[in-house]
Amino acid sequence: MTARTPRPPPLYRLVSLDAVDSTNDEAKRLAEDGAAEEWTLVWARAQTAGRGRHGRSWESPEGNLYCSLLLKPACPPGQAAEIGFVAGLAVYDAIGSLVPPGLEAWCKWPNDILLGDAKVAGVLLESQAPGWLVLGTGINVARYPTDAEFPATSLWEQGARGVMAEDMLEAFCRHFLAWYNRWRDEGFAPIRARWLQRARGLDEEISVRLVGETVGGVFAGLDDDGALILEGLDGDRRIVAGDIFFT
Ligand code: BTN
């Protein structure tokens, strides 16, 4: 199939690359050089040093979507994590618009998307002084790692074989813009409410792996800033970073 150049909505400034170490790192370099404006979107067909959350690597062969968006949101740094949930909803909706009906997608805290029981997408939000945010999104379109700690899948594996990374980029950009505008105009409340409607494991027993310990409890909801509320025998605990597992 011939490669085509995707056409995101006009606000985005697309930087297309065949390969790069990490689109997040490339976006940061552009911001540092003063060469980039807000809504610059770095998209690469492959990454040689793709990164995931908590310093993990992100397998990045050709066929999947790897993109990083430069944003300069007018919000205090403490609220920036909310944009990860905005991105999660955009990925969820983008996938929903392209996969055959009947495939069940879920939001997994904090910003992953699952198809069935397996992870199909992840988000890596990083800050870049002064005031820049880099929103990195990876979606397993055609390929997925078979040795990931949390089981992974791809859109193709789940039956959406005709979908290409370019289609997914365009859909993600459209949905992200809509959700981002909603967040800017109405705040985190509608994002949080929508995310909770689609959340996997809500009101169920989960375990959460933190640095140096794993804790269990009931996934009772999200705090006003996106922290996970874990209801345990000793009371509620707010968790701002970790990996959750369903039991
Ligand atoms: C995770 O679930 O751990 C987050 C994965 C984020 C991967 C994307 S791919 C595009 C961007 N560039 C990177 O190096 N990482 C993010």
PDB file of N, CA and C and ligand atoms in Angstrom, residues 22-24 47 50-53 58 66-68 112 119 122-124 136-138, ligand 1:
ATOM      1  N   SER A  22      12.883   9.206  19.535  1.00  0.00           N
ATOM      2  CA  SER A  22      11.579   9.250  20.205  1.00  0.00           C
ATOM      3  C   SER A  22      10.897  10.536  19.770  1.00  0.00           C
ATOM      4  N   THR A  23       9.639  10.463  19.394  1.00  0.00           N
ATOM      5  CA  THR A  23       8.941  11.690  18.975  1.00  0.00           C
ATOM      6  C   THR A  23       8.858  12.672  20.135  1.00  0.00           C
ATOM      7  N   ASN A  24       8.765  12.168  21.382  1.00  0.00           N
ATOM      8  CA  ASN A  24       8.767  13.085  22.532  1.00  0.00           C
ATOM      9  C   ASN A  24      10.085  13.851  22.584  1.00  0.00           C
ATOM     10  N   GLN A  47      10.191   4.437  15.701  1.00  0.00           N
ATOM     11  CA  GLN A  47      11.086   5.047  16.686  1.00  0.00           C
ATOM     12  C   GLN A  47      12.187   4.043  17.025  1.00  0.00           C
ATOM     13  N   GLY A  50      11.873   4.478  21.525  1.00  0.00           N
ATOM     14  CA  GLY A  50      10.567   4.888  22.050  1.00  0.00           C
ATOM     15  C   GLY A  50      10.515   4.646  23.555  1.00  0.00           C
ATOM     16  N   ARG A  51       9.887   5.584  24.261  1.00  0.00           N
ATOM     17  CA  ARG A  51       9.834   5.492  25.723  1.00  0.00           C
ATOM     18  C   ARG A  51       8.407   5.400  26.216  1.00  0.00           C
ATOM     19  N   GLY A  52       8.214   4.606  27.279  1.00  0.00           N
ATOM     20  CA  GLY A  52       6.920   4.526  27.935  1.00  0.00           C
ATOM     21  C   GLY A  52       7.004   5.174  29.305  1.00  0.00           C
ATOM     22  N   ARG A  53       5.948   5.023  30.075  1.00  0.00           N
ATOM     23  CA  ARG A  53       5.953   5.587  31.431  1.00  0.00           C
ATOM     24  C   ARG A  53       6.936   4.825  32.319  1.00  0.00           C
ATOM     25  N   TRP A  58       9.339   1.523  24.733  1.00  0.00           N
ATOM     26  CA  TRP A  58       8.082   1.329  23.990  1.00  0.00           C
ATOM     27  C   TRP A  58       8.464   0.831  22.607  1.00  0.00           C
ATOM     28  N   TYR A  66       3.029   6.725  16.300  1.00  0.00           N
ATOM     29  CA  TYR A  66       3.891   7.374  17.295  1.00  0.00           C
ATOM     30  C   TYR A  66       3.823   8.869  17.017  1.00  0.00           C
ATOM     31  N   CYS A  67       3.286   9.635  17.951  1.00  0.00           N
ATOM     32  CA  CYS A  67       3.236  11.077  17.715  1.00  0.00           C
ATOM     33  C   CYS A  67       3.351  11.821  19.038  1.00  0.00           C
ATOM     34  N   SER A  68       3.860  13.056  18.942  1.00  0.00           N
ATOM     35  CA  SER A  68       4.009  13.891  20.141  1.00  0.00           C
ATOM     36  C   SER A  68       3.600  15.305  19.792  1.00  0.00           C
ATOM     37  N   ASP A 112      -4.061   4.699  29.728  1.00  0.00           N
ATOM     38  CA  ASP A 112      -3.985   3.633  28.721  1.00  0.00           C
ATOM     39  C   ASP A 112      -5.367   3.371  28.136  1.00  0.00           C
ATOM     40  N   LYS A 119      -3.772  -4.105  26.319  1.00  0.00           N
ATOM     41  CA  LYS A 119      -3.472  -2.683  26.072  1.00  0.00           C
ATOM     42  C   LYS A 119      -3.189  -2.433  24.593  1.00  0.00           C
ATOM     43  N   GLY A 122      -1.002   3.897  24.711  1.00  0.00           N
ATOM     44  CA  GLY A 122      -0.516   4.528  25.942  1.00  0.00           C
ATOM     45  C   GLY A 122      -0.123   5.974  25.670  1.00  0.00           C
ATOM     46  N   VAL A 123      -0.047   6.735  26.744  1.00  0.00           N
ATOM     47  CA  VAL A 123       0.229   8.165  26.650  1.00  0.00           C
ATOM     48  C   VAL A 123       1.381   8.501  27.581  1.00  0.00           C
ATOM     49  N   LEU A 124       2.301   9.281  27.097  1.00  0.00           N
ATOM     50  CA  LEU A 124       3.438   9.726  27.920  1.00  0.00           C
ATOM     51  C   LEU A 124       3.464  11.253  27.897  1.00  0.00           C
ATOM     52  N   GLY A 136       2.895  12.644  24.309  1.00  0.00           N
ATOM     53  CA  GLY A 136       3.268  11.556  23.407  1.00  0.00           C
ATOM     54  C   GLY A 136       2.204  10.467  23.423  1.00  0.00           C
ATOM     55  N   THR A 137       1.832  10.008  22.241  1.00  0.00           N
ATOM     56  CA  THR A 137       0.790   8.985  22.141  1.00  0.00           C
ATOM     57  C   THR A 137       1.273   7.850  21.254  1.00  0.00           C
ATOM     58  N   GLY A 138       1.135   6.644  21.743  1.00  0.00           N
ATOM     59  CA  GLY A 138       1.482   5.463  20.956  1.00  0.00           C
ATOM     60  C   GLY A 138       0.269   4.559  20.832  1.00  0.00           C
TER      61      GLY A 138
HETATM   62  C1  BTN B   1       3.004   4.057  28.210  1.00  0.00           C
HETATM   63  O1  BTN B   1       1.918   3.484  28.161  1.00  0.00           O
HETATM   64  O2  BTN B   1       3.928   3.641  28.923  1.00  0.00           O
HETATM   65  C2  BTN B   1       3.189   5.308  27.379  1.00  0.00           C
HETATM   66  C3  BTN B   1       3.662   4.974  26.015  1.00  0.00           C
HETATM   67  C4  BTN B   1       3.864   6.210  25.150  1.00  0.00           C
HETATM   68  C5  BTN B   1       4.506   5.889  23.840  1.00  0.00           C
HETATM   69  C6  BTN B   1       4.546   7.083  22.936  1.00  0.00           C
HETATM   70  S1  BTN B   1       4.971   6.676  21.274  1.00  0.00           S
HETATM   71  C7  BTN B   1       5.119   8.356  20.891  1.00  0.00           C
HETATM   72  C8  BTN B   1       5.816   9.016  22.053  1.00  0.00           C
HETATM   73  N1  BTN B   1       7.248   8.879  21.927  1.00  0.00           N
HETATM   74  C9  BTN B   1       7.775   8.123  22.881  1.00  0.00           C
HETATM   75  O3  BTN B   1       8.990   7.835  22.998  1.00  0.00           O
HETATM   76  N2  BTN B   1       6.820   7.689  23.705  1.00  0.00           N
HETATM   77  C10 BTN B   1       5.512   8.189  23.317  1.00  0.00           C
END
